[in-house]
Amino acid sequence: MQEIIDIINKANYEYYTLDKPTLTDQEYDRYMQELIKLEEKYPELKQDNSPTVRVGGTVIDEFVKVKHEIPMLSLSNVFNESDIIAFDEKVRKEVKNPVYVCELKIDGLSVSLLYKEGKLIRGATRGDGVTGEDITHNVKTIKEIPLTLKEPISIEVRGEIYMSKHSFEALNELRKERNEELLANPRNAAAGSVRQLNSKIAASRNLSNFIYHLPNAMEYNISSHYEALNYMKKLGFTTNANTKRVNGITELLEYINYWTENRHNLPYEIDGIVIKLDDINKQKELGFTSKYPKWATAYKFPAMEVLTKLKEIKFTVGRTGQVTPNAILEPVRLAGSVISKATLHNEDYVKMKDIRVGDIVSIIKAGDVIPRVEKAITERRTGEELPFEMTSICPICNSNLIKKDAAYYCKNPLCDAKKIEGLIHFVSRDAMNIEGFGENIIEDFYNMGYLRTIPDFYTLYNKKEELMELEGFGEKSINNLLDSIKNSKQNSLDKLLFALGIRYVGSKTAKILAHHYKNIDSIINTTYEELTSIKDIGEKIAESIINYFKDEENLSTIQKLKELNLNMDILSEEIKMNVEFENKTFVLTGSLENITRDEATQLIEKNGGKTSSSVSKNTSAVIVGTNPGSKYDKAISLNIPIWTEQEFLEKIN
Ligand code: IVH
């Protein structure tokens, strides 16, 4: 029996770790069958970590909680080149010429594996990082995870359990045949598999594993992450062959670009690239925040896609009265957040894409933007999906909708939904920024009659005693709320303009208007011609503004707000001297995302600084966007501080 166990373990090592198979599948199966037979015949000789545990069969009653001696941290995220540069810059503050290890970010779930004297004794999920769950019985079925190490040492390693694209597709094929619900993506499938009480199920799922972290490297006399990976490979673990050690940012960006292009050719899903500082002593110096190591980060691919089920299409009414279809989704993780809802825009969008209730749909999220339903995966249809029907009545007030272009509108001025949406918009961050009002509070206050129109916010203090009695509120929270409302009276005109919810007037247009007209009365009295003469104000916006200020009810709202002492002017634009900029010289390089170069230059000047086109030792800081040029390298060589766009904007405040 021991002989066969050794042969099977060696074959596994050669197949998974070295990627050099020495036994044929038939030979492997024959050894396995023989071992199973022998174990049945001599159960007292069966070893705990015999390779036959791979076939599963252990059933547990419940998942036991386990504590991670060293917390299992997750990684901070970066989304673009300038974030990566900022990360590099922070590392450079502590480490000269850092060497990084770049790894694929495997889209699965992390696992901690504990070995005692060379034997696998525990596999655990991450859980909340401190407490996870014991999944040893399922971990033992994963062929890449050695049950016995090459050396009889005690060690904890960490890595990712995942399901290959191929196994995922095969699994869904099978589920389809059996009329079982299809799984949304490999990550969910892998997570669901290790959450099974009976290890036969995990065994049948063909899970895989890569190991990428050795928490106590120092104890094994290892001083670099790359060495740690090699050491773990020598012990029998499967490490990822695409890992690369790089010198400096250029090579790092090359690695990222290569995998952004080629990731779809991999047999498993990855959702980014992990960048780790190689030197473990330096890792220690950089340390951790409460959540993340400061010596590593994860670059997330820009447009990310996940599949999930569209459970229902629900209609909502916005403050303009437009009725929008929304996809209610089986919750799914995408770019670090859980998505359960996504807009479907309008009838044409849904019909053009032929999205049906019950479809498996792909959701994509580019950078930080709102996720959208990209397409229905028609190959996954079962025939039970329901074609989309646009509603003809308002979901809130039941009045008939009116169609204009691609959109349907509820024209009932008394429709509650529009009013509630309008009030929610009024307090939102880019509008009046009144903190403490969640959507639910506004809805409750509306339904209880405290808040029906915008001016009601500013008379709420009259109801203070009553409000304090409401469930979930106390004197402190009501005081905070009322203070926040009071403070908003001092907001600049642009915030108020945006908050009023004039159609097509977004926060940028509101700023342009405020800047041009300086006070609200000038806007009320303006003409269509004057509006359209302003750069960036088109006919549609102009028409909407004119219509808004013709409406008696809107004018009376503004009148009431004036009487309640709300500021209606643009607040002073005078140059504020800012110590970060005063008498300093800046160089811009690379493309900026949120502002143009001209705007950046203006901002620097307004804050008391000046710009120059070349880097010298007199440069105070170089502001870098994406694809920075040689100015960036020069700044590094001259030790000039580097600011990312984000840091620049923060300093400008
Ligand atoms: S390193 C302290 N390396 O990504 C080191 N994580 O978003 C922590 N992941 O929880 C992890 N591939 O589940 C690391 N090559 C890789 C990874 C990786 C996937 C996962 C892991 C982690 C999550 C963080």
XYZ file of C-alpha atoms and ligand atoms in Angstrom:
677
model
C 0.000 0.000 0.000
C 2.796 2.392 0.894
C 4.453 1.655 -2.418
C 1.322 2.531 -4.365
C 0.778 5.685 -2.300
C 4.305 6.802 -3.119
C 3.786 6.122 -6.826
C 0.519 8.083 -6.895
C 1.940 11.007 -4.911
C 4.950 11.155 -7.198
C 2.706 11.063 -10.269
C 0.610 13.905 -8.887
C 3.698 15.973 -8.197
C 5.040 15.384 -11.682
C 1.709 16.123 -13.295
C 0.612 19.197 -11.347
C 3.700 20.774 -9.887
C 6.239 20.018 -12.584
C 3.720 19.913 -15.415
C 5.553 16.798 -16.723
C 3.268 13.759 -16.568
C 4.995 10.398 -16.236
C 2.014 8.049 -15.887
C -0.810 7.695 -18.371
C -4.335 8.351 -17.048
C -5.091 4.635 -17.299
C -2.052 3.675 -15.284
C -2.918 6.281 -12.665
C -6.498 5.015 -12.415
C -5.313 1.434 -12.087
C -3.069 2.279 -9.134
C -5.892 4.198 -7.557
C -8.349 1.297 -7.965
C -5.849 -1.105 -6.494
C -5.275 1.129 -3.493
C -9.019 1.491 -2.921
C -9.377 -2.272 -2.978
C -6.536 -2.786 -0.525
C -7.954 -0.176 1.815
C -11.334 -1.907 1.772
C -9.685 -5.168 2.583
C -7.379 -3.781 5.308
C -9.243 -0.755 6.679
C -6.976 -0.657 9.736
C -4.036 0.139 7.413
C -5.773 3.016 5.648
C -3.797 6.232 6.125
C -5.452 9.552 6.944
C -3.920 11.272 3.976
C -4.125 8.409 1.526
C -4.603 9.656 -2.071
C -7.934 7.820 -2.096
C -9.425 10.706 -0.064
C -9.369 12.557 -3.390
C -12.433 10.624 -4.512
C -14.362 12.109 -1.608
C -16.976 10.593 0.606
C -16.255 12.240 3.953
C -19.403 13.911 5.224
C -19.321 16.547 7.955
C -22.293 17.817 10.018
C -21.392 21.483 9.961
C -18.545 23.838 9.162
C -16.279 24.379 12.147
C -14.879 27.861 12.615
C -11.107 28.227 12.655
C -8.959 31.151 13.677
C -6.131 32.310 11.436
C -3.045 32.898 13.591
C -1.876 35.436 11.026
C -4.899 37.277 9.573
C -5.669 36.539 5.930
C -5.626 40.014 4.492
C -6.998 41.010 1.157
C -5.359 43.402 -1.308
C -5.855 47.073 -2.079
C -7.021 47.685 -5.636
C -5.670 49.893 -8.375
C -7.449 50.552 -11.656
C -5.108 52.430 -13.953
C -1.541 53.301 -14.725
C -1.441 56.395 -12.618
C -2.642 54.401 -9.581
C 0.157 51.918 -10.219
C 2.651 54.740 -10.448
C 1.340 56.100 -7.169
C 1.765 52.679 -5.568
C 5.322 52.457 -6.900
C 6.002 55.950 -5.644
C 4.855 55.067 -2.122
C 7.046 51.976 -2.134
C 9.995 54.014 -3.417
C 9.673 56.308 -0.410
C 10.835 53.361 1.712
C 12.737 51.171 -0.755
C 15.323 52.198 -3.303
C 15.021 50.408 -6.676
C 12.268 48.024 -5.668
C 12.010 44.622 -7.357
C 8.462 43.363 -7.791
C 6.942 39.984 -8.404
C 3.975 40.084 -10.782
C 1.367 37.362 -10.561
C -1.930 36.593 -12.181
C -4.863 37.335 -9.911
C -6.763 34.071 -9.983
C -10.511 34.503 -9.710
C -11.430 31.941 -7.099
C -11.423 31.907 -3.330
C -8.461 32.015 -1.019
C -7.500 29.085 1.142
C -5.081 28.508 3.998
C -3.384 25.098 4.161
C -1.766 23.832 7.314
C 0.757 20.987 7.331
C 2.199 19.214 10.363
C 5.327 17.194 9.843
C 4.639 17.133 6.152
C 0.995 16.015 6.410
C -1.953 18.186 5.408
C -3.954 18.688 8.601
C -6.245 21.592 7.796
C -7.644 23.574 4.912
C -9.626 26.727 5.755
C -11.468 29.515 3.969
C -10.559 33.139 4.532
C -13.890 34.052 6.130
C -13.596 37.579 7.513
C -9.798 37.292 7.505
C -9.564 36.387 11.188
C -12.047 33.542 11.401
C -12.618 31.165 8.520
C -14.211 27.756 8.125
C -12.624 24.341 8.148
C -12.991 22.804 4.687
C -10.295 20.131 5.052
C -12.536 17.314 3.741
C -13.095 19.193 0.477
C -9.556 20.510 0.162
C -8.260 16.945 0.246
C -10.120 16.188 -2.977
C -8.189 18.836 -4.930
C -5.453 17.061 -6.842
C -3.002 19.979 -6.956
C -2.983 20.191 -3.187
C -0.374 17.778 -1.826
C -1.560 15.567 0.998
C 2.041 14.859 1.949
C 4.914 17.236 1.349
C 8.338 16.392 -0.025
C 9.832 17.273 3.347
C 8.329 16.425 6.739
C 8.008 20.044 7.819
C 5.265 22.042 9.540
C 4.139 24.992 7.505
C 1.177 27.185 6.552
C 0.770 28.242 2.930
C -1.968 30.223 1.213
C -3.354 30.266 -2.263
C -6.452 30.212 -4.410
C -8.939 27.432 -5.094
C -10.520 27.894 -8.503
C -12.445 26.061 -11.190
C -11.008 25.984 -14.710
C -13.138 27.366 -17.543
C -13.318 23.873 -18.986
C -14.565 22.251 -15.768
C -17.042 25.054 -15.297
C -18.518 24.550 -18.735
C -18.646 20.777 -18.270
C -20.379 21.245 -14.929
C -23.019 23.514 -16.406
C -23.535 21.104 -19.324
C -24.273 18.390 -16.824
C -26.582 20.604 -14.787
C -28.450 21.547 -17.925
C -29.021 17.883 -18.785
C -30.294 17.312 -15.280
C -32.536 20.366 -15.416
C -30.660 21.949 -12.528
C -30.106 25.650 -12.226
C -26.958 26.768 -14.068
C -24.104 28.373 -12.143
C -23.228 31.956 -12.949
C -19.428 31.828 -13.148
C -16.402 29.682 -12.214
C -15.788 31.653 -9.044
C -19.278 31.033 -7.691
C -19.039 27.419 -8.772
C -15.746 26.953 -6.901
C -17.042 28.720 -3.794
C -20.232 26.646 -3.840
C -18.210 23.452 -4.204
C -16.061 23.985 -1.119
C -19.191 24.883 0.861
C -20.509 21.325 0.557
C -20.781 19.064 3.590
C -20.228 15.932 1.499
C -16.770 15.847 -0.078
C -18.024 13.613 -2.928
C -19.514 16.745 -4.461
C -16.279 18.745 -4.281
C -14.421 15.717 -5.675
C -16.737 15.620 -8.686
C -16.237 19.337 -9.381
C -12.629 19.062 -10.494
C -11.343 22.048 -8.542
C -7.804 23.344 -8.927
C -5.350 25.314 -6.859
C -2.388 27.653 -7.059
C -0.296 28.573 -4.019
C 0.991 32.153 -3.869
C 1.808 33.112 -0.313
C 4.030 31.891 2.506
C 3.058 33.870 5.610
C 6.053 32.910 7.774
C 8.772 32.971 5.118
C 11.420 34.230 7.552
C 11.100 31.066 9.652
C 12.333 29.080 6.684
C 15.253 31.421 6.087
C 13.633 32.860 3.003
C 14.111 36.522 2.289
C 12.310 37.090 -1.005
C 8.810 36.288 -2.223
C 10.175 34.782 -5.424
C 12.330 32.408 -3.396
C 9.287 31.549 -1.276
C 7.389 30.544 -4.420
C 10.280 28.315 -5.539
C 10.519 26.781 -2.105
C 6.798 25.997 -2.041
C 7.065 24.473 -5.481
C 9.908 22.258 -4.225
C 7.681 21.090 -1.388
C 5.103 19.884 -3.912
C 2.706 22.808 -4.296
C 1.468 24.097 -7.617
C 2.601 27.636 -8.245
C 1.635 29.657 -11.276
C 4.126 29.417 -14.129
C 3.312 32.901 -15.438
C 4.701 34.646 -12.383
C 7.489 37.061 -13.234
C 10.040 39.013 -11.284
C 10.394 42.542 -12.694
C 12.766 45.448 -12.212
C 10.929 48.734 -12.095
C 7.754 50.195 -13.455
C 8.358 49.787 -17.194
C 8.667 46.015 -17.023
C 5.754 45.920 -14.626
C 3.500 47.796 -17.046
C 4.632 45.516 -19.867
C 3.561 42.475 -17.871
C 0.167 44.068 -17.207
C -0.350 44.993 -20.844
C 0.605 41.528 -21.993
C -1.927 39.828 -19.721
C -4.643 42.365 -20.361
C -4.397 41.276 -23.999
C -3.850 37.574 -23.459
C -5.867 36.685 -20.419
C -8.661 35.145 -22.460
C -6.317 32.419 -23.686
C -5.741 31.147 -20.173
C -7.620 27.993 -19.141
C -8.861 29.766 -15.973
C -10.304 33.190 -15.216
C -8.179 35.958 -13.800
C -9.492 39.332 -12.729
C -6.251 41.251 -12.507
C -2.566 41.253 -11.739
C -1.082 41.134 -8.261
C 2.047 43.194 -7.686
C 4.172 42.245 -4.692
C 7.378 43.725 -3.390
C 9.900 40.897 -3.615
C 12.116 41.667 -0.623
C 10.493 40.231 2.491
C 12.526 42.349 4.912
C 11.305 45.409 3.061
C 7.763 44.060 3.115
C 8.024 44.025 6.901
C 9.232 47.628 6.907
C 6.308 48.786 4.791
C 3.860 46.803 6.925
C 0.071 46.715 6.739
C -2.977 48.889 7.046
C -5.843 47.308 8.988
C -7.018 45.622 5.797
C -4.188 45.407 3.306
C -0.467 44.879 3.074
C 1.218 48.098 1.925
C 3.809 46.094 -0.008
C 1.357 44.602 -2.482
C -1.612 45.677 -4.537
C -3.984 44.238 -7.121
C -4.412 45.842 -10.515
C -7.965 45.124 -11.687
C -8.642 44.776 -15.380
C -10.674 47.683 -16.755
C -13.754 46.150 -18.268
C -14.764 43.251 -16.196
C -17.407 40.828 -17.044
C -19.333 38.326 -14.988
C -22.303 36.169 -15.797
C -25.347 36.018 -13.608
C -29.047 35.352 -13.812
C -31.555 38.071 -14.555
C -34.323 37.240 -12.102
C -36.805 40.000 -12.797
C -37.271 43.271 -14.654
C -38.596 46.010 -12.382
C -39.688 49.462 -13.467
C -38.699 52.565 -11.543
C -39.664 56.202 -11.951
C -36.962 58.848 -11.871
C -37.390 62.499 -10.945
C -37.971 63.490 -14.562
C -40.827 60.992 -14.665
C -38.948 58.663 -16.956
C -39.852 55.062 -16.338
C -36.797 52.831 -16.611
C -36.580 49.061 -16.748
C -34.063 47.664 -14.248
C -32.529 44.232 -14.149
C -32.832 42.514 -10.786
C -29.918 40.116 -10.736
C -28.772 37.103 -8.822
C -26.187 38.941 -6.671
C -22.728 38.594 -8.134
C -19.313 39.997 -7.257
C -17.837 42.338 -9.809
C -14.751 44.490 -9.387
C -14.891 44.246 -5.650
C -18.560 45.036 -5.114
C -21.692 42.950 -5.113
C -24.089 43.771 -7.927
C -27.748 42.913 -7.645
C -29.311 45.592 -9.834
C -28.412 47.221 -13.129
C -30.206 49.648 -15.387
C -31.582 48.432 -18.706
C -31.949 52.046 -19.925
C -35.099 51.819 -22.036
C -37.348 49.620 -24.128
C -35.167 49.806 -27.253
C -32.064 48.740 -25.394
C -33.729 45.635 -23.976
C -35.383 44.737 -27.278
C -32.283 45.310 -29.360
C -30.291 43.047 -27.080
C -33.232 40.655 -26.717
C -32.717 40.401 -22.975
C -35.299 38.173 -21.310
C -36.333 37.473 -17.745
C -34.580 34.258 -16.702
C -31.616 34.786 -19.029
C -28.025 34.340 -17.970
C -26.635 37.758 -18.790
C -23.165 39.201 -18.835
C -22.617 42.263 -16.687
C -19.697 44.511 -17.393
C -18.140 47.271 -15.438
C -15.490 49.495 -16.922
C -13.259 51.124 -14.322
C -15.410 52.668 -11.667
C -18.563 53.224 -13.697
C -21.999 51.807 -13.036
C -22.323 48.189 -14.127
C -24.421 47.449 -17.188
C -26.099 44.427 -18.675
C -24.082 43.764 -21.784
C -25.843 40.842 -23.406
C -27.905 37.739 -22.900
C -26.017 34.475 -23.224
C -28.445 32.862 -25.641
C -26.645 29.487 -25.604
C -27.689 29.210 -21.996
C -31.412 29.533 -22.691
C -33.671 26.764 -21.448
C -36.797 27.929 -23.265
C -38.423 29.226 -20.101
C -37.191 32.793 -20.459
C -39.860 35.460 -20.865
C -39.557 38.067 -23.647
C -39.559 41.665 -22.423
C -42.751 43.757 -22.325
C -42.492 47.466 -21.632
C -45.048 48.621 -19.094
C -47.637 51.145 -20.255
C -48.529 52.462 -16.817
C -46.558 54.136 -14.048
C -45.531 51.524 -11.481
C -46.285 53.972 -8.659
C -49.381 55.972 -9.592
C -50.815 53.810 -12.403
C -51.266 56.735 -14.793
C -50.755 56.006 -18.483
C -47.226 56.612 -19.713
C -46.391 58.911 -22.602
C -43.695 57.937 -25.081
C -41.067 60.415 -26.219
C -38.192 59.144 -28.354
C -37.024 55.915 -26.783
C -38.314 56.807 -23.324
C -41.642 56.555 -21.531
C -42.697 59.187 -19.029
C -45.165 59.414 -16.205
C -46.631 62.878 -16.688
C -48.650 62.885 -13.499
C -47.250 65.865 -11.586
C -48.579 64.367 -8.381
C -46.806 61.036 -8.815
C -45.068 60.262 -5.527
C -42.140 58.430 -7.065
C -40.904 61.467 -8.970
C -41.156 63.658 -5.918
C -39.278 61.229 -3.705
C -36.566 60.834 -6.352
C -36.336 64.614 -6.637
C -35.878 64.974 -2.891
C -33.253 62.228 -2.841
C -31.425 64.023 -5.621
C -31.602 67.330 -3.751
C -29.634 66.013 -0.753
C -27.118 63.963 -2.761
C -23.404 64.648 -2.501
C -22.875 66.626 -5.684
C -26.126 68.477 -5.065
C -26.736 70.055 -1.622
C -24.677 67.383 0.140
C -26.967 67.101 3.147
C -25.506 64.254 5.141
C -27.575 61.801 7.113
C -30.434 61.368 4.672
C -30.461 57.862 3.272
C -32.987 57.110 0.538
C -35.134 55.256 3.048
C -35.319 58.205 5.440
C -36.479 60.501 2.659
C -39.086 57.986 1.624
C -40.303 57.587 5.226
C -40.382 61.346 5.847
C -42.302 61.782 2.594
C -44.838 59.144 3.516
C -45.262 60.592 6.997
C -45.863 64.002 5.477
C -42.791 65.760 6.884
C -41.165 66.226 3.521
C -43.213 66.868 0.407
C -41.359 69.650 -1.391
C -37.820 71.011 -1.356
C -38.549 73.972 0.956
C -39.840 71.488 3.554
C -36.234 70.532 4.322
C -35.638 73.995 5.675
C -38.669 74.065 7.952
C -38.067 70.598 9.375
C -36.547 72.136 12.504
C -40.077 73.195 13.505
C -40.882 69.496 13.878
C -37.763 68.658 15.854
C -39.592 67.325 18.934
C -41.774 65.050 16.820
C -38.889 63.793 14.737
C -36.889 62.870 17.823
C -39.677 60.521 18.827
C -39.436 58.519 15.601
C -38.047 55.033 15.777
C -34.377 54.929 14.926
C -33.799 58.599 15.742
C -32.606 60.384 18.823
C -31.760 63.924 19.745
C -28.210 63.557 18.463
C -29.067 62.183 15.039
C -31.839 64.734 14.504
C -29.520 67.548 15.588
C -26.901 66.351 13.126
C -29.468 66.166 10.386
C -30.807 69.662 11.103
C -27.257 71.070 11.280
C -26.420 69.533 7.961
C -29.575 71.042 6.447
C -28.746 74.441 7.916
C -25.174 74.327 6.610
C -26.404 73.585 3.124
C -28.010 77.039 3.012
C -24.505 78.437 2.451
C -23.778 76.294 -0.601
C -22.632 78.000 -3.743
C -25.134 78.646 -6.544
C -23.869 75.757 -8.681
C -24.780 73.167 -6.064
C -28.259 74.622 -5.695
C -28.769 74.724 -9.466
C -27.811 71.091 -9.796
C -29.928 70.146 -6.780
C -33.097 71.699 -8.249
C -33.117 68.874 -10.766
C -33.526 70.886 -13.944
C -33.574 68.463 -16.821
C -30.211 68.099 -18.598
C -28.489 70.291 -16.015
C -25.843 68.029 -14.533
C -23.295 69.225 -12.035
C -20.885 70.349 -14.737
C -23.518 72.416 -16.562
C -24.599 73.860 -13.213
C -21.050 75.078 -12.644
C -20.901 76.650 -16.097
C -24.199 78.448 -15.469
C -23.201 79.649 -12.014
C -19.914 80.904 -13.330
C -21.567 82.786 -16.164
C -24.573 84.280 -14.381
C -23.242 84.656 -10.787
C -26.725 84.700 -9.217
C -30.044 82.975 -9.678
C -32.039 86.034 -10.732
C -29.837 86.520 -13.784
C -30.559 82.960 -14.788
C -34.295 83.363 -14.220
C -34.252 86.435 -16.447
C -31.963 85.091 -19.155
C -32.909 84.376 -22.751
C -32.565 81.364 -24.977
C -30.090 83.285 -27.147
C -27.820 84.185 -24.277
C -27.865 80.608 -23.011
C -26.965 79.079 -26.355
C -24.127 81.564 -26.764
C -22.356 79.980 -23.778
C -19.787 77.354 -24.659
C -21.023 73.870 -23.786
C -24.684 74.892 -23.474
C -26.583 73.359 -26.370
C -30.134 73.955 -27.580
C -31.628 71.105 -25.619
C -30.171 72.337 -22.325
C -31.130 75.940 -23.050
C -34.703 74.995 -23.828
C -34.971 72.967 -20.665
C -33.642 75.826 -18.513
C -36.055 78.325 -20.055
C -38.965 75.958 -19.497
C -37.949 75.291 -15.934
C -37.914 78.966 -14.990
C -41.208 79.658 -16.775
C -42.999 77.222 -14.531
C -44.931 78.994 -11.729
C -44.435 76.194 -9.284
C -40.670 76.178 -9.786
C -40.523 79.944 -9.347
C -42.497 79.685 -6.153
C -40.082 77.010 -4.854
C -37.182 79.367 -5.498
C -39.018 82.243 -3.860
C -39.637 80.145 -0.756
C -35.985 79.090 -0.632
C -34.961 82.741 -0.842
C -37.228 83.575 2.060
C -35.635 80.739 3.983
C -32.287 82.481 3.456
C -30.648 80.067 1.059
C -27.622 81.478 -0.707
C -28.416 82.143 -4.375
C -25.050 83.502 -5.488
C -21.830 82.019 -6.703
C -19.369 82.054 -3.846
C -16.230 84.119 -4.252
C -13.744 82.834 -6.766
C -10.799 84.855 -5.559
C -7.364 83.247 -5.593
C -6.736 81.419 -2.378
C -3.061 81.027 -1.646
C -2.351 77.377 -1.041
C 0.942 76.435 0.638
C 1.246 73.353 -1.518
C 1.419 75.569 -4.615
C 2.481 79.024 -3.536
C 5.638 80.085 -5.436
C 6.286 76.553 -6.647
C 6.936 75.153 -10.110
C 5.158 72.120 -11.530
C 5.554 69.908 -14.570
C 2.658 67.927 -16.059
C 3.211 64.645 -17.921
C 0.926 61.927 -19.252
C -2.777 62.289 -19.873
C -5.033 63.321 -17.030
C -8.382 61.663 -16.559
C -10.616 64.147 -14.787
C -9.410 67.482 -16.083
C -7.622 68.816 -19.128
C -4.042 70.044 -19.029
C -5.250 73.606 -19.457
C -7.563 73.257 -16.495
C -4.730 71.804 -14.427
C -2.502 74.740 -15.365
C -5.240 77.218 -14.452
C -5.774 75.511 -11.114
C -2.071 75.619 -10.332
C -1.977 79.312 -11.164
C -5.110 80.063 -9.160
C -3.433 78.426 -6.186
C -0.340 80.538 -6.504
C 1.980 78.241 -8.467
C 3.321 78.114 -11.994
C 4.012 75.425 -14.570
C 7.027 74.603 -16.665
C 7.494 72.237 -19.591
C 10.701 70.551 -18.459
C 11.915 68.874 -15.310
C 14.929 70.305 -13.520
C 16.188 70.339 -9.973
C 14.061 73.439 -9.433
C 10.859 71.543 -10.179
C 8.742 71.282 -7.031
C 6.708 68.258 -8.176
C 5.805 66.358 -11.322
C 2.111 65.595 -11.791
C 1.686 62.347 -13.688
C -1.252 60.980 -15.620
C -1.403 57.796 -17.684
C 1.357 57.014 -20.186
C 3.804 59.484 -18.697
C 6.782 60.362 -20.855
C 10.481 60.717 -20.140
C 9.701 63.547 -17.717
C 8.581 60.903 -15.270
C 11.903 59.020 -15.498
C 13.812 62.256 -15.179
C 11.826 63.192 -12.066
C 12.689 59.850 -10.489
C 16.357 60.218 -11.305
C 16.401 63.728 -9.794
C 14.368 62.609 -6.798
C 11.606 65.125 -7.526
C 8.302 64.381 -5.744
C 5.714 62.687 -7.967
C 2.021 63.488 -7.556
C -0.695 61.441 -9.160
C -3.706 63.234 -10.582
C -5.651 62.178 -7.501
C -3.085 63.594 -5.114
C -2.951 66.786 -7.131
C -6.730 67.205 -6.957
C -6.713 66.504 -3.239
C -4.104 69.189 -2.688
C -6.109 71.619 -4.793
C -9.100 70.575 -2.710
S -1.822 37.624 -2.392
C -1.078 39.198 1.729
N -1.779 36.661 -4.834
O -7.159 38.105 -4.404
C -1.261 38.520 0.418
N -3.893 37.012 -3.828
O -8.241 40.754 -3.678
C -2.667 38.328 0.064
N -5.798 36.344 -5.217
O -7.837 37.436 -1.022
C -3.045 37.674 -1.183
N -4.618 35.626 -6.937
O -8.077 35.483 -2.743
C -2.551 37.054 -3.806
N -1.583 35.768 -6.966
C -2.335 36.157 -5.952
C -3.747 36.076 -6.009
C -4.490 36.537 -4.919
C -5.842 35.786 -6.436
C -6.983 36.701 -4.423
C -6.946 36.295 -2.967
C -7.067 37.569 -2.182
C -7.727 38.464 -3.182
C -7.482 39.929 -2.872
